[in-house]
mmCIF file of C-alpha atoms in Angstrom:
data_model
loop_
_atom_site.group_PDB
_atom_site.id
_atom_site.type_symbol
_atom_site.label_atom_id
_atom_site.label_comp_id
_atom_site.label_asym_id
_atom_site.label_seq_id
_atom_site.Cartn_x
_atom_site.Cartn_y
_atom_site.Cartn_z
ATOM 1 C CA UNK A 1 0.000 0.000 0.000
ATOM 2 C CA UNK A 2 1.311 3.466 -0.909
ATOM 3 C CA UNK A 3 1.116 5.636 2.227
ATOM 4 C CA UNK A 4 2.468 8.719 0.448
ATOM 5 C CA UNK A 5 -0.300 11.195 -0.200
ATOM 6 C CA UNK A 6 -0.350 14.860 -1.267
ATOM 7 C CA UNK A 7 -2.910 15.963 1.308
ATOM 8 C CA UNK A 8 -3.382 19.384 -0.310
ATOM 9 C CA UNK A 9 -4.816 17.813 -3.490
ATOM 10 C CA UNK A 10 -7.594 15.799 -1.874
ATOM 11 C CA UNK A 11 -11.137 17.126 -1.611
ATOM 12 C CA UNK A 12 -11.980 18.891 1.665
ATOM 13 C CA UNK A 13 -14.748 17.674 3.973
ATOM 14 C CA UNK A 14 -16.504 21.043 3.603
ATOM 15 C CA UNK A 15 -16.522 21.999 -0.082
ATOM 16 C CA UNK A 16 -16.338 25.796 0.108
ATOM 17 C CA UNK A 17 -14.113 27.842 -2.192
ATOM 18 C CA UNK A 18 -11.773 30.372 -0.526
ATOM 19 C CA UNK A 19 -11.056 33.868 -1.821
ATOM 20 C CA UNK A 20 -7.465 34.185 -0.601
ATOM 21 C CA UNK A 21 -5.098 31.656 0.964
ATOM 22 C CA UNK A 22 -1.393 32.225 1.440
ATOM 23 C CA UNK A 23 1.389 33.422 3.684
ATOM 24 C CA UNK A 24 1.676 36.751 5.468
ATOM 25 C CA UNK A 25 4.320 38.587 7.494
ATOM 26 C CA UNK A 26 7.103 37.033 5.410
ATOM 27 C CA UNK A 27 10.158 39.268 5.790
ATOM 28 C CA UNK A 28 12.895 39.439 3.158
ATOM 29 C CA UNK A 29 15.840 41.716 2.473
ATOM 30 C CA UNK A 30 15.425 43.094 -1.069
ATOM 31 C CA UNK A 31 18.205 44.821 -2.986
ATOM 32 C CA UNK A 32 17.045 47.106 -5.798
ATOM 33 C CA UNK A 33 19.728 48.082 -8.304
ATOM 34 C CA UNK A 34 19.627 51.481 -10.049
ATOM 35 C CA UNK A 35 21.474 52.879 -13.048
ATOM 36 C CA UNK A 36 24.319 55.158 -11.996
ATOM 37 C CA UNK A 37 23.329 55.132 -8.325
ATOM 38 C CA UNK A 38 23.924 53.012 -5.279
ATOM 39 C CA UNK A 39 21.420 50.176 -4.838
ATOM 40 C CA UNK A 40 18.496 50.584 -2.473
ATOM 41 C CA UNK A 41 18.272 48.032 0.330
ATOM 42 C CA UNK A 42 14.751 47.360 1.569
ATOM 43 C CA UNK A 43 13.558 45.294 4.502
ATOM 44 C CA UNK A 44 10.265 44.134 3.021
ATOM 45 C CA UNK A 45 7.284 42.271 4.417
ATOM 46 C CA UNK A 46 5.337 40.163 1.928
ATOM 47 C CA UNK A 47 1.807 38.846 1.826
ATOM 48 C CA UNK A 48 1.221 36.330 -0.968
ATOM 49 C CA UNK A 49 -2.031 34.570 -1.807
ATOM 50 C CA UNK A 50 -4.061 32.678 -4.406
ATOM 51 C CA UNK A 51 -7.703 31.663 -4.501
ATOM 52 C CA UNK A 52 -8.615 28.061 -3.765
ATOM 53 C CA UNK A 53 -11.400 26.033 -5.422
ATOM 54 C CA UNK A 54 -13.870 24.083 -3.327
ATOM 55 C CA UNK A 55 -12.455 20.797 -4.666
ATOM 56 C CA UNK A 56 -8.983 21.254 -3.175
ATOM 57 C CA UNK A 57 -8.050 21.001 0.509
ATOM 58 C CA UNK A 58 -4.900 23.193 0.536
ATOM 59 C CA UNK A 59 -2.582 25.342 -1.596
ATOM 60 C CA UNK A 60 0.883 23.856 -1.063
ATOM 61 C CA UNK A 61 1.868 26.606 1.373
ATOM 62 C CA UNK A 62 5.605 26.017 1.070
ATOM 63 C CA UNK A 63 5.596 27.047 -2.598
ATOM 64 C CA UNK A 64 4.927 30.728 -1.776
ATOM 65 C CA UNK A 65 8.249 31.475 -0.028
ATOM 66 C CA UNK A 66 10.004 29.437 -2.720
ATOM 67 C CA UNK A 67 8.615 31.683 -5.486
ATOM 68 C CA UNK A 68 9.559 34.881 -3.621
ATOM 69 C CA UNK A 69 13.111 33.646 -3.069
ATOM 70 C CA UNK A 70 13.475 32.898 -6.791
ATOM 71 C CA UNK A 71 12.243 36.334 -7.890
ATOM 72 C CA UNK A 72 14.316 38.255 -5.339
ATOM 73 C CA UNK A 73 17.449 36.370 -6.401
ATOM 74 C CA UNK A 74 16.756 37.386 -9.997
ATOM 75 C CA UNK A 75 16.073 40.996 -9.001
ATOM 76 C CA UNK A 76 19.444 41.257 -7.301
ATOM 77 C CA UNK A 77 21.172 40.333 -10.562
ATOM 78 C CA UNK A 78 19.313 42.877 -12.703
ATOM 79 C CA UNK A 79 20.420 46.461 -13.290
ATOM 80 C CA UNK A 80 16.994 48.042 -12.716
ATOM 81 C CA UNK A 81 13.981 46.622 -10.989
ATOM 82 C CA UNK A 82 10.878 48.267 -9.493
ATOM 83 C CA UNK A 83 9.251 46.910 -6.366
ATOM 84 C CA UNK A 84 5.865 46.545 -8.074
ATOM 85 C CA UNK A 85 7.568 44.672 -10.923
ATOM 86 C CA UNK A 86 8.903 42.166 -8.400
ATOM 87 C CA UNK A 87 5.338 41.615 -7.223
ATOM 88 C CA UNK A 88 4.123 41.308 -10.813
ATOM 89 C CA UNK A 89 6.664 38.573 -11.517
ATOM 90 C CA UNK A 90 5.720 36.739 -8.332
ATOM 91 C CA UNK A 91 2.072 36.724 -9.424
ATOM 92 C CA UNK A 92 2.963 35.210 -12.813
ATOM 93 C CA UNK A 93 5.000 32.486 -11.140
ATOM 94 C CA UNK A 94 2.240 31.772 -8.636
ATOM 95 C CA UNK A 95 -0.035 30.860 -11.522
ATOM 96 C CA UNK A 96 2.617 28.464 -12.840
ATOM 97 C CA UNK A 97 3.044 26.833 -9.430
ATOM 98 C CA UNK A 98 -0.695 26.722 -8.685
ATOM 99 C CA UNK A 99 -2.400 25.754 -11.931
ATOM 100 C CA UNK A 100 -5.817 25.544 -10.227
ATOM 101 C CA UNK A 101 -5.694 29.230 -9.199
ATOM 102 C CA UNK A 102 -7.546 31.911 -11.197
ATOM 103 C CA UNK A 103 -6.598 34.793 -8.889
ATOM 104 C CA UNK A 104 -3.292 35.693 -7.256
ATOM 105 C CA UNK A 105 -2.158 38.662 -5.197
ATOM 106 C CA UNK A 106 1.118 39.937 -3.744
ATOM 107 C CA UNK A 107 1.573 42.847 -1.368
ATOM 108 C CA UNK A 108 5.018 44.132 -0.387
ATOM 109 C CA UNK A 109 5.479 46.740 2.351
ATOM 110 C CA UNK A 110 8.945 48.245 2.841
ATOM 111 C CA UNK A 111 10.687 51.078 4.628
ATOM 112 C CA UNK A 112 12.452 53.424 2.221
ATOM 113 C CA UNK A 113 15.259 55.629 3.530
ATOM 114 C CA UNK A 114 15.643 58.967 1.747
ATOM 115 C CA UNK A 115 18.203 61.679 2.353
ATOM 116 C CA UNK A 116 16.399 64.979 2.872
ATOM 117 C CA UNK A 117 17.438 68.525 3.811
ATOM 118 C CA UNK A 118 16.035 70.612 6.661
ATOM 119 C CA UNK A 119 14.203 73.723 5.392
ATOM 120 C CA UNK A 120 16.520 76.518 6.637
ATOM 121 C CA UNK A 121 19.867 75.135 7.781
ATOM 122 C CA UNK A 122 19.907 72.639 4.866
ATOM 123 C CA UNK A 123 21.219 69.884 7.143
ATOM 124 C CA UNK A 124 20.835 66.392 5.726
ATOM 125 C CA UNK A 125 19.088 63.662 7.669
ATOM 126 C CA UNK A 126 17.766 60.202 6.877
ATOM 127 C CA UNK A 127 13.990 60.173 6.562
ATOM 128 C CA UNK A 128 12.044 56.904 6.549
ATOM 129 C CA UNK A 129 8.845 56.457 4.536
ATOM 130 C CA UNK A 130 6.693 53.363 4.207
ATOM 131 C CA UNK A 131 6.257 52.283 0.600
ATOM 132 C CA UNK A 132 3.668 49.839 -0.668
ATOM 133 C CA UNK A 133 3.965 47.730 -3.795
ATOM 134 C CA UNK A 134 1.879 44.895 -5.095
ATOM 135 C CA UNK A 135 0.230 43.096 -7.972
ATOM 136 C CA UNK A 136 -3.141 41.453 -8.460
ATOM 137 C CA UNK A 137 -3.611 38.929 -11.243
ATOM 138 C CA UNK A 138 -6.568 37.141 -12.809
ATOM 139 C CA UNK A 139 -6.340 34.186 -15.193
ATOM 140 C CA UNK A 140 -8.871 33.220 -17.848
ATOM 141 C CA UNK A 141 -7.728 30.229 -19.823
ATOM 142 C CA UNK A 142 -4.129 30.950 -20.819
ATOM 143 C CA UNK A 143 -4.496 34.727 -20.539
ATOM 144 C CA UNK A 144 -3.273 36.551 -17.442
ATOM 145 C CA UNK A 145 -4.146 40.187 -16.708
ATOM 146 C CA UNK A 146 -2.292 42.019 -13.955
ATOM 147 C CA UNK A 147 -2.993 45.204 -12.030
ATOM 148 C CA UNK A 148 -0.033 46.834 -10.291
ATOM 149 C CA UNK A 149 -0.311 48.408 -6.850
ATOM 150 C CA UNK A 150 1.927 51.291 -5.810
ATOM 151 C CA UNK A 151 1.619 53.566 -2.805
ATOM 152 C CA UNK A 152 3.225 55.188 0.206
ATOM 153 C CA UNK A 153 2.546 56.208 3.784
ATOM 154 C CA UNK A 154 4.139 59.429 5.052
ATOM 155 C CA UNK A 155 4.156 61.166 8.436
ATOM 156 C CA UNK A 156 3.735 64.939 8.699
ATOM 157 C CA UNK A 157 2.118 67.551 10.932
ATOM 158 C CA UNK A 158 -1.250 69.297 10.861
ATOM 159 C CA UNK A 159 -2.521 72.354 12.741
ATOM 160 C CA UNK A 160 -6.200 72.577 13.728
ATOM 161 C CA UNK A 161 -8.044 75.461 12.001
ATOM 162 C CA UNK A 162 -10.970 75.410 14.443
ATOM 163 C CA UNK A 163 -8.932 75.912 17.626
ATOM 164 C CA UNK A 164 -6.800 78.517 15.876
ATOM 165 C CA UNK A 165 -9.875 80.544 14.929
ATOM 166 C CA UNK A 166 -11.102 80.405 18.529
ATOM 167 C CA UNK A 167 -7.741 81.708 19.747
ATOM 168 C CA UNK A 168 -7.818 84.452 17.121
ATOM 169 C CA UNK A 169 -11.308 85.602 18.129
ATOM 170 C CA UNK A 170 -10.335 85.578 21.815
ATOM 171 C CA UNK A 171 -7.179 87.579 21.063
ATOM 172 C CA UNK A 172 -9.148 90.217 19.129
ATOM 173 C CA UNK A 173 -11.590 90.518 22.031
ATOM 174 C CA UNK A 174 -8.726 90.949 24.531
ATOM 175 C CA UNK A 175 -6.980 93.551 22.353
ATOM 176 C CA UNK A 176 -10.184 95.572 22.068
ATOM 177 C CA UNK A 177 -10.627 95.459 25.851
ATOM 178 C CA UNK A 178 -7.049 96.757 26.193
ATOM 179 C CA UNK A 179 -7.976 99.775 24.077
ATOM 180 C CA UNK A 180 -6.275 98.906 20.771
ATOM 181 C CA UNK A 181 -7.829 100.478 17.672
ATOM 182 C CA UNK A 182 -9.151 98.416 14.780
ATOM 183 C CA UNK A 183 -6.215 99.629 12.675
ATOM 184 C CA UNK A 184 -3.674 98.475 15.272
ATOM 185 C CA UNK A 185 -5.477 95.145 15.701
ATOM 186 C CA UNK A 186 -5.300 94.528 11.937
ATOM 187 C CA UNK A 187 -1.554 95.216 12.018
ATOM 188 C CA UNK A 188 -1.129 92.806 14.918
ATOM 189 C CA UNK A 189 -3.166 90.110 13.177
ATOM 190 C CA UNK A 190 -0.857 90.319 10.159
ATOM 191 C CA UNK A 191 2.282 90.119 12.313
ATOM 192 C CA UNK A 192 1.626 87.256 14.737
ATOM 193 C CA UNK A 193 1.077 83.501 14.479
ATOM 194 C CA UNK A 194 -1.935 82.305 16.435
ATOM 195 C CA UNK A 195 -1.642 79.214 18.584
ATOM 196 C CA UNK A 196 -3.553 76.007 17.962
ATOM 197 C CA UNK A 197 -3.138 72.347 18.774
ATOM 198 C CA UNK A 198 -1.158 70.099 16.435
ATOM 199 C CA UNK A 199 -1.463 66.528 15.295
ATOM 200 C CA UNK A 200 0.984 64.043 13.920
ATOM 201 C CA UNK A 201 -0.588 63.271 10.564
ATOM 202 C CA UNK A 202 -0.235 59.991 8.663
ATOM 203 C CA UNK A 203 -1.140 60.213 4.993
ATOM 204 C CA UNK A 204 -1.533 57.233 2.681
ATOM 205 C CA UNK A 205 -2.040 57.001 -1.081
ATOM 206 C CA UNK A 206 -2.416 53.725 -2.991
ATOM 207 C CA UNK A 207 -2.929 53.523 -6.753
ATOM 208 C CA UNK A 208 -3.940 50.408 -8.692
ATOM 209 C CA UNK A 209 -2.773 50.725 -12.287
ATOM 210 C CA UNK A 210 -2.790 48.368 -15.299
ATOM 211 C CA UNK A 211 0.313 46.905 -16.901
ATOM 212 C CA UNK A 212 2.222 49.263 -19.163
ATOM 213 C CA UNK A 213 1.975 52.277 -16.853
ATOM 214 C CA UNK A 214 4.474 53.405 -14.228
ATOM 215 C CA UNK A 215 4.346 55.742 -11.253
ATOM 216 C CA UNK A 216 7.359 57.099 -9.391
ATOM 217 C CA UNK A 217 7.094 56.383 -5.693
ATOM 218 C CA UNK A 218 8.883 59.677 -4.985
ATOM 219 C CA UNK A 219 5.977 61.532 -6.625
ATOM 220 C CA UNK A 220 3.467 59.855 -4.317
ATOM 221 C CA UNK A 221 5.613 60.653 -1.273
ATOM 222 C CA UNK A 222 5.850 64.291 -2.365
ATOM 223 C CA UNK A 223 2.071 64.551 -2.808
ATOM 224 C CA UNK A 224 1.414 63.259 0.703
ATOM 225 C CA UNK A 225 4.045 65.513 2.279
ATOM 226 C CA UNK A 226 2.740 68.731 0.731
ATOM 227 C CA UNK A 227 -0.896 67.914 1.521
ATOM 228 C CA UNK A 228 -0.477 68.428 5.279
ATOM 229 C CA UNK A 229 0.217 71.626 7.205
ATOM 230 C CA UNK A 230 3.963 70.970 7.080
ATOM 231 C CA UNK A 231 6.576 68.301 6.571
ATOM 232 C CA UNK A 232 8.513 67.017 9.570
ATOM 233 C CA UNK A 233 12.239 66.283 9.714
ATOM 234 C CA UNK A 234 14.665 64.064 11.570
ATOM 235 C CA UNK A 235 17.140 66.895 12.169
ATOM 236 C CA UNK A 236 16.102 70.491 12.942
ATOM 237 C CA UNK A 237 18.202 73.430 14.097
ATOM 238 C CA UNK A 238 16.514 76.370 15.870
ATOM 239 C CA UNK A 239 15.742 78.261 12.661
ATOM 240 C CA UNK A 240 14.314 75.067 11.182
ATOM 241 C CA UNK A 241 12.039 74.553 14.191
ATOM 242 C CA UNK A 242 10.718 78.104 13.900
ATOM 243 C CA UNK A 243 10.118 77.574 10.179
ATOM 244 C CA UNK A 244 8.114 74.354 10.707
ATOM 245 C CA UNK A 245 6.000 75.880 13.495
ATOM 246 C CA UNK A 246 5.254 79.047 11.513
ATOM 247 C CA UNK A 247 4.553 77.126 8.297
ATOM 248 C CA UNK A 248 2.189 74.639 9.946
ATOM 249 C CA UNK A 249 0.277 77.342 11.859
ATOM 250 C CA UNK A 250 0.043 79.432 8.719
ATOM 251 C CA UNK A 251 -1.392 76.449 6.833
ATOM 252 C CA UNK A 252 -3.939 74.878 9.194
ATOM 253 C CA UNK A 253 -5.802 71.820 7.887
ATOM 254 C CA UNK A 254 -8.531 69.489 9.031
ATOM 255 C CA UNK A 255 -8.060 65.767 8.367
ATOM 256 C CA UNK A 256 -10.628 66.197 5.576
ATOM 257 C CA UNK A 257 -8.562 68.979 4.002
ATOM 258 C CA UNK A 258 -5.533 66.698 3.738
ATOM 259 C CA UNK A 259 -7.453 64.024 1.802
ATOM 260 C CA UNK A 260 -8.927 66.622 -0.568
ATOM 261 C CA UNK A 261 -5.499 68.168 -1.086
ATOM 262 C CA UNK A 262 -4.010 64.775 -1.949
ATOM 263 C CA UNK A 263 -6.879 64.139 -4.370
ATOM 264 C CA UNK A 264 -6.207 67.438 -6.170
ATOM 265 C CA UNK A 265 -2.478 66.688 -6.532
ATOM 266 C CA UNK A 266 -3.160 63.119 -7.736
ATOM 267 C CA UNK A 267 -5.387 64.392 -10.571
ATOM 268 C CA UNK A 268 -2.741 66.929 -11.579
ATOM 269 C CA UNK A 269 0.312 64.653 -11.286
ATOM 270 C CA UNK A 270 -1.126 61.407 -12.690
ATOM 271 C CA UNK A 271 -3.472 62.655 -15.408
ATOM 272 C CA UNK A 272 -1.711 60.298 -17.867
ATOM 273 C CA UNK A 273 -3.012 57.212 -16.071
ATOM 274 C CA UNK A 274 -6.158 55.432 -17.373
ATOM 275 C CA UNK A 275 -9.535 56.577 -16.054
ATOM 276 C CA UNK A 276 -10.172 53.195 -14.414
ATOM 277 C CA UNK A 277 -7.100 53.578 -12.171
ATOM 278 C CA UNK A 278 -8.248 52.904 -8.617
ATOM 279 C CA UNK A 279 -7.331 55.561 -6.065
ATOM 280 C CA UNK A 280 -7.296 55.092 -2.304
ATOM 281 C CA UNK A 281 -6.493 58.056 -0.045
ATOM 282 C CA UNK A 282 -6.446 58.022 3.755
ATOM 283 C CA UNK A 283 -5.367 60.516 6.384
ATOM 284 C CA UNK A 284 -5.157 59.778 10.113
ATOM 285 C CA UNK A 285 -4.476 62.595 12.566
ATOM 286 C CA UNK A 286 -3.174 61.538 15.975
ATOM 287 C CA UNK A 287 -4.890 64.064 18.198
ATOM 288 C CA UNK A 288 -2.953 65.908 20.895
ATOM 289 C CA UNK A 289 -5.763 67.343 23.069
ATOM 290 C CA UNK A 290 -8.368 64.615 22.483
ATOM 291 C CA UNK A 291 -8.303 60.975 23.528
ATOM 292 C CA UNK A 292 -9.490 59.892 20.095
ATOM 293 C CA UNK A 293 -7.860 60.203 16.673
ATOM 294 C CA UNK A 294 -9.461 61.527 13.481
ATOM 295 C CA UNK A 295 -9.434 60.029 9.991
ATOM 296 C CA UNK A 296 -10.818 60.639 6.501
ATOM 297 C CA UNK A 297 -10.774 58.464 3.376
ATOM 298 C CA UNK A 298 -11.508 58.604 -0.332
ATOM 299 C CA UNK A 299 -11.897 55.383 -2.328
ATOM 300 C CA UNK A 300 -12.605 56.034 -5.997
ATOM 301 C CA UNK A 301 -11.323 55.920 -9.575
ATOM 302 C CA UNK A 302 -9.255 58.528 -11.361
ATOM 303 C CA UNK A 303 -12.200 59.197 -13.690
ATOM 304 C CA UNK A 304 -14.559 59.998 -10.819
ATOM 305 C CA UNK A 305 -11.902 62.116 -9.132
ATOM 306 C CA UNK A 306 -11.430 64.156 -12.305
ATOM 307 C CA UNK A 307 -15.184 64.748 -12.508
ATOM 308 C CA UNK A 308 -15.215 66.190 -8.993
ATOM 309 C CA UNK A 309 -12.077 68.319 -9.280
ATOM 310 C CA UNK A 310 -11.735 69.497 -12.877
#
């Protein structure tokens, strides 16, 4: 009697198909080569999955890490390689390894270190941003269509417009009680920065684009950074600190404002992308004077976003 049996291939007791089955929290060191520049080293966390028909018990779980290892080894040898392209190649190989699958998905989250200058002193510091890459594939017969996923998550600062307006109104009232004229009050209002409470803001943008189109991750990072009250920095001298405080208080934003600002920049920057490009925008503000946090989201297509903005 042959006791060897591929358990994954037998029919399950409960014949229910599964949308996604795979491995998550798989960490790998990825080296991305670039033309004329030093390679980028990323510590990346992968989530890899395929769908599973109701007639099959399991997916051969060990094959997922095997595919990732193969693709990463190839990426190291190539001169140029984008993170979302790595995910795209993994998806194609998943279909080869799992011939029963009609859907496959890869998500890769990494920390990207960029060298950035402080606003006044121009001191360099290493700034870390979370970047998101991925690919989603569907297979019909022998044809495979793939959607690429590219995005980023960036930390900045926001200043509350509501509290600032309250402080401004209170200051005007106090100045009037002290006998200042309307002309002097107007001069004072133009010369001072009014206090408000701040939040650490976390902005996220994720785009899902078809094959044949590319998006620079640096452009997404830039959009998120300039959509808050101010950028933040790892290294700030005194003049830099004053600059950030003045800039953020002179550019107060609600959490809703940040999402709308990102939406406007996305339409302007990525107008070349197809209308069916999926757009996900999220802003979370970590409140300083409240026990809760605030968030806002926009989940749409580029076509719908253009209709609202243009």
